[in-house]
Amino acid sequence: MRVLAIANQKGGVGKSTLTAHLAYAAVEAKLRVLLVDLDKQGSLSLSFPPVGGATPGLMASALFRAESPDLAPEDLGGGLAIIRADDTLALLNGGTQDAERRPAKHLEALASQFDLCLIDTPGAIGF
């Protein structure tokens, strides 16, 4: 799985929009795409509404926990899945050692299921 993080240290520059467009282009190219919304604002999550009756899947804040998440990403159909932003992202403060490395480890466990992982980052890098 290739991983592409869309990052800029300023908000409102089009990170979520670019991530959404890249996702649609990748799906058209027949790639299996995982979207990860790490921005507490959740704009990318709002761009991909839940499929009718779908149950919520893995949430972004769970990627920062030490233990492996027990949920799968939410399947949006058509080769697209999402790990949605949640309110707990706003509470992360960097007080836990190695927390910034945990998302990569947890996403690596999903690598066999996806060809491309697109990560929408917050406007301020770091906790």
Coordinates of N, CA and C in Angstrom, one line a residue:
M1 N 0.8 -1.2 0.0 CA 0.0 0.0 0.0 C 0.9 1.2 0.0
R2 N 0.6 2.1 -0.9 CA 1.3 3.4 -0.9 C 0.6 4.4 0.0
V3 N 1.3 5.2 0.7 CA 0.7 6.2 1.6 C 1.0 7.6 1.1
L4 N 0.0 8.4 1.0 CA 0.2 9.8 0.7 C -0.5 10.7 1.7
A5 N 0.3 11.5 2.4 CA -0.3 12.4 3.4 C -0.3 13.8 2.7
I6 N -1.5 14.4 2.8 CA -1.7 15.8 2.3 C -1.5 16.7 3.5
A7 N -0.4 17.5 3.4 CA -0.1 18.3 4.6 C 0.3 19.7 4.2
N8 N -0.1 20.6 5.1 CA 0.3 22.0 5.0 C 0.0 22.6 6.4
Q9 N 0.9 23.4 6.9 CA 0.7 23.9 8.3 C -0.3 25.1 8.4
K10 N -1.1 25.3 7.4 CA -2.1 26.3 7.4 C -3.4 25.6 7.1
G11 N -4.5 26.0 7.7 CA -5.8 25.5 7.4 C -6.4 26.3 6.2
G12 N -7.4 25.7 5.6 CA -8.1 26.4 4.5 C -7.4 26.5 3.2
V13 N -6.4 25.6 3.0 CA -5.6 25.7 1.7 C -6.0 24.6 0.7
G14 N -7.0 23.8 1.1 CA -7.6 22.8 0.1 C -7.1 21.4 0.3
K15 N -6.6 21.1 1.5 CA -6.1 19.7 1.8 C -7.2 18.7 1.6
S16 N -8.3 18.9 2.2 CA -9.4 17.9 2.2 C -10.0 17.8 0.8
T17 N -10.1 18.9 0.1 CA -10.5 18.9 -1.3 C -9.6 18.1 -2.2
L18 N -8.3 18.4 -2.1 CA -7.3 17.6 -2.9 C -7.4 16.1 -2.6
T19 N -7.5 15.8 -1.3 CA -7.6 14.4 -0.9 C -8.8 13.7 -1.5
A20 N -9.9 14.4 -1.5 CA -11.1 13.8 -2.1 C -11.0 13.6 -3.6
H21 N -10.4 14.6 -4.3 CA -10.2 14.4 -5.7 C -9.2 13.3 -6.0
L22 N -8.1 13.2 -5.3 CA -7.2 12.1 -5.5 C -7.9 10.8 -5.3
A23 N -8.7 10.7 -4.3 CA -9.5 9.4 -4.0 C -10.3 9.0 -5.2
Y24 N -11.1 10.0 -5.7 CA -11.9 9.7 -6.9 C -11.1 9.3 -8.1
A25 N -10.0 9.9 -8.3 CA -9.1 9.6 -9.4 C -8.5 8.2 -9.3
A26 N -8.1 7.8 -8.0 CA -7.6 6.5 -7.8 C -8.6 5.4 -7.9
V27 N -9.8 5.7 -7.5 CA -10.9 4.7 -7.7 C -11.2 4.5 -9.2
E28 N -11.2 5.6 -9.9 CA -11.4 5.4 -11.4 C -10.3 4.6 -12.0
A29 N -9.1 4.7 -11.4 CA -8.0 3.9 -11.9 C -8.0 2.4 -11.4
K30 N -9.1 2.1 -10.7 CA -9.3 0.7 -10.2 C -8.4 0.4 -9.0
L31 N -8.0 1.4 -8.2 CA -7.2 1.2 -7.0 C -8.2 1.0 -5.8
R32 N -7.8 0.3 -4.8 CA -8.5 0.2 -3.6 C -8.0 1.2 -2.7
V33 N -8.8 2.2 -2.2 CA -8.4 3.4 -1.6 C -8.9 3.4 -0.1
L34 N -7.9 3.7 0.8 CA -8.3 4.0 2.2 C -8.1 5.5 2.5
L35 N -9.1 6.1 2.9 CA -9.0 7.5 3.3 C -8.9 7.6 4.8
V36 N -8.0 8.5 5.3 CA -7.8 8.7 6.7 C -8.0 10.2 7.0
D37 N -9.0 10.5 7.8 CA -9.2 11.9 8.2 C -8.6 12.2 9.6
L38 N -7.4 12.8 9.6 CA -6.8 13.1 10.9 C -7.1 14.5 11.4
D39 N -7.9 15.3 10.6 CA -8.2 16.6 10.9 C -9.4 16.7 11.8
K40 N -9.3 17.2 13.0 CA -10.5 17.2 13.9 C -11.7 17.9 13.3
Q41 N -11.4 18.8 12.3 CA -12.5 19.5 11.7 C -13.4 18.6 10.9
G42 N -12.8 17.5 10.4 CA -13.6 16.4 9.7 C -14.1 16.7 8.3
S43 N -13.5 17.6 7.6 CA -14.1 18.0 6.3 C -14.0 16.8 5.3
L44 N -13.0 16.0 5.3 CA -12.9 14.9 4.4 C -14.1 13.9 4.8
S45 N -14.3 13.7 6.1 CA -15.3 12.8 6.5 C -16.7 13.3 6.0
L46 N -16.9 14.6 6.0 CA -18.2 15.1 5.6 C -18.3 15.0 4.1
S47 N -17.2 14.9 3.3 CA -17.3 14.8 1.9 C -17.7 13.4 1.4
F48 N -17.6 12.4 2.3 CA -18.0 11.0 2.0 C -19.0 10.6 3.0
P49 N -20.3 10.9 2.8 CA -21.3 10.5 3.8 C -21.4 9.0 3.9
P50 N -21.9 8.5 5.1 CA -22.0 7.1 5.2 C -23.0 6.5 4.2
V51 N -22.7 5.3 3.8 CA -23.6 4.6 2.9 C -24.8 4.2 3.7
G52 N -26.0 4.3 3.1 CA -27.3 4.0 3.8 C -27.2 2.8 4.7
G53 N -27.4 3.0 6.0 CA -27.4 1.9 6.9 C -26.1 1.3 7.4
A54 N -25.0 1.9 6.9 CA -23.7 1.4 7.2 C -23.4 1.7 8.7
T55 N -22.7 0.8 9.3 CA -22.3 1.1 10.7 C -21.0 1.8 10.7
P56 N -20.7 2.7 11.7 CA -19.4 3.4 11.7 C -18.3 2.3 11.9
G57 N -17.2 2.6 11.3 CA -16.0 1.8 11.4 C -15.0 2.4 12.4
L58 N -13.8 2.0 12.1 CA -12.6 2.5 12.9 C -12.6 4.0 12.8
M59 N -12.4 4.7 14.0 CA -12.3 6.1 14.0 C -10.8 6.5 14.2
A60 N -10.5 7.7 13.7 CA -9.1 8.2 13.6 C -8.4 8.2 14.9
S61 N -9.0 8.6 16.0 CA -8.4 8.7 17.3 C -7.9 7.3 17.7
A62 N -8.5 6.2 17.3 CA -8.1 4.9 17.7 C -6.7 4.6 17.1
L63 N -6.3 5.2 16.1 CA -5.0 5.0 15.5 C -3.8 5.4 16.4
F64 N -4.1 6.2 17.4 CA -3.1 6.7 18.3 C -3.0 5.9 19.6
R65 N -3.8 4.9 19.7 CA -3.8 4.0 20.9 C -2.7 3.0 20.8
A66 N -2.2 2.5 21.9 CA -1.1 1.5 21.9 C -1.7 0.1 21.4
E67 N -2.9 -0.2 21.8 CA -3.4 -1.5 21.3 C -4.0 -1.4 19.9
S68 N -3.9 -2.5 19.2 CA -4.4 -2.6 17.8 C -5.9 -2.3 17.8
P69 N -6.4 -1.5 16.9 CA -7.9 -1.3 16.8 C -8.6 -2.6 16.5
D70 N -9.8 -2.7 17.0 CA -10.6 -4.0 16.8 C -11.6 -3.8 15.7
L71 N -11.7 -2.6 15.1 CA -12.7 -2.3 14.1 C -12.0 -2.1 12.7
A72 N -12.8 -2.3 11.7 CA -12.2 -2.1 10.3 C -12.7 -0.7 9.9
P73 N -12.0 -0.2 8.9 CA -12.4 1.1 8.3 C -13.9 0.9 7.7
E74 N -14.6 2.0 7.7 CA -15.9 2.0 7.1 C -15.9 1.8 5.6
D75 N -16.6 0.8 5.1 CA -16.6 0.6 3.7 C -17.6 1.5 3.0
L76 N -17.1 2.3 2.0 CA -18.0 3.2 1.3 C -18.4 2.6 -0.1
G77 N -17.9 1.4 -0.4 CA -18.3 0.7 -1.6 C -17.4 1.2 -2.8
G78 N -17.3 0.4 -3.8 CA -16.6 0.8 -5.0 C -15.1 0.9 -4.8
G79 N -14.6 0.1 -3.9 CA -13.1 0.1 -3.6 C -12.6 1.3 -2.7
L80 N -13.6 1.9 -2.0 CA -13.2 3.0 -1.2 C -13.7 2.8 0.3
A81 N -12.8 3.1 1.2 CA -13.1 3.0 2.6 C -12.5 4.2 3.4
I82 N -13.1 4.4 4.6 CA -12.6 5.6 5.3 C -12.5 5.4 6.8
I83 N -11.5 6.0 7.3 CA -11.3 6.1 8.8 C -11.7 7.6 9.1
R84 N -12.8 7.8 9.7 CA -13.3 9.1 9.9 C -12.7 9.8 11.1
A85 N -12.7 11.2 11.0 CA -12.3 12.0 12.1 C -13.3 11.9 13.2
D86 N -12.9 12.1 14.5 CA -13.9 12.1 15.6 C -13.4 13.1 16.6
D87 N -14.3 13.4 17.5 CA -14.1 14.5 18.5 C -12.9 14.3 19.4
T88 N -12.5 13.0 19.6 CA -11.4 12.7 20.4 C -10.1 13.2 19.9
L89 N -10.0 13.4 18.6 CA -8.7 14.0 18.0 C -8.4 15.3 18.6
A90 N -9.4 16.1 19.0 CA -9.1 17.4 19.6 C -8.5 17.3 21.0
L91 N -8.6 16.1 21.6 CA -8.1 15.9 23.0 C -6.6 15.4 23.0
L92 N -6.1 15.0 21.8 CA -4.7 14.5 21.8 C -3.8 15.6 22.0
N93 N -2.8 15.4 22.9 CA -1.9 16.5 23.3 C -0.4 16.1 23.3
G94 N -0.1 14.9 22.8 CA 1.3 14.5 22.8 C 1.9 14.0 24.1
G95 N 1.0 13.8 25.1 CA 1.6 13.4 26.4 C 2.0 12.0 26.5
T96 N 1.7 11.2 25.5 CA 2.0 9.8 25.5 C 3.2 9.5 24.6
Q97 N 4.2 8.8 25.1 CA 5.4 8.6 24.4 C 5.1 7.7 23.2
D98 N 5.7 8.1 22.0 CA 5.6 7.3 20.8 C 4.2 7.3 20.1
A99 N 3.2 8.1 20.6 CA 1.9 8.2 20.1 C 1.9 8.6 18.6
E100 N 2.8 9.5 18.2 CA 2.8 9.9 16.8 C 3.2 8.8 15.9
R101 N 3.8 7.8 16.3 CA 4.3 6.6 15.5 C 3.2 5.6 15.3
R102 N 2.2 5.6 16.2 CA 1.2 4.5 16.2 C 0.3 4.4 15.0
P103 N -0.1 5.6 14.4 CA -1.0 5.4 13.2 C -0.3 4.7 12.1
A104 N 1.0 4.9 11.9 CA 1.7 4.2 10.8 C 1.7 2.7 11.1
K105 N 1.9 2.3 12.3 CA 1.9 0.9 12.7 C 0.5 0.3 12.4
H106 N -0.5 0.9 12.8 CA -1.9 0.4 12.7 C -2.3 0.4 11.2
L107 N -1.9 1.4 10.5 CA -2.3 1.4 9.0 C -1.5 0.4 8.3
E108 N -0.3 0.1 8.7 CA 0.5 -1.0 8.1 C -0.3 -2.3 8.1
A109 N -1.0 -2.5 9.2 CA -1.8 -3.8 9.4 C -2.9 -3.9 8.3
L110 N -3.3 -2.8 7.7 CA -4.3 -2.8 6.7 C -3.8 -2.8 5.3
A111 N -2.5 -2.8 5.1 CA -1.8 -2.7 3.8 C -2.3 -3.7 2.8
S112 N -2.6 -4.9 3.2 CA -3.0 -5.9 2.2 C -4.3 -5.7 1.6
Q113 N -5.1 -4.9 2.3 CA -6.5 -4.6 1.8 C -6.7 -3.4 0.9
F114 N -5.6 -2.6 0.8 CA -5.7 -1.4 0.0 C -4.4 -1.2 -0.9
D115 N -4.6 -0.5 -2.0 CA -3.5 -0.1 -2.8 C -2.9 1.2 -2.5
L116 N -3.8 2.1 -2.0 CA -3.4 3.5 -1.7 C -4.1 4.0 -0.4
C117 N -3.3 4.7 0.4 CA -3.9 5.3 1.6 C -3.7 6.8 1.5
L118 N -4.7 7.6 1.5 CA -4.7 9.0 1.5 C -5.0 9.6 2.9
I119 N -4.1 10.4 3.4 CA -4.3 10.9 4.7 C -4.5 12.4 4.7
D120 N -5.6 12.9 5.2 CA -5.9 14.3 5.3 C -5.4 14.8 6.7
T121 N -4.5 15.7 6.7 CA -3.9 16.1 8.0 C -4.5 17.4 8.5
P122 N -4.3 17.7 9.8 CA -4.8 18.9 10.3 C -3.9 20.1 9.9
G123 N -4.5 21.3 10.1 CA -3.7 22.5 9.7 C -2.4 22.7 10.5
A124 N -2.4 22.3 11.7 CA -1.2 22.4 12.6 C -0.6 21.0 12.7
I125 N 0.6 20.9 12.3 CA 1.3 19.6 12.4 C 1.7 19.3 13.8
G126 N 1.6 18.1 14.3 CA 1.9 17.8 15.7 C 0.7 17.8 16.5
F127 N 0.9 17.6 17.8 CA -0.2 17.5 18.7 C -0.5 18.9 19.1

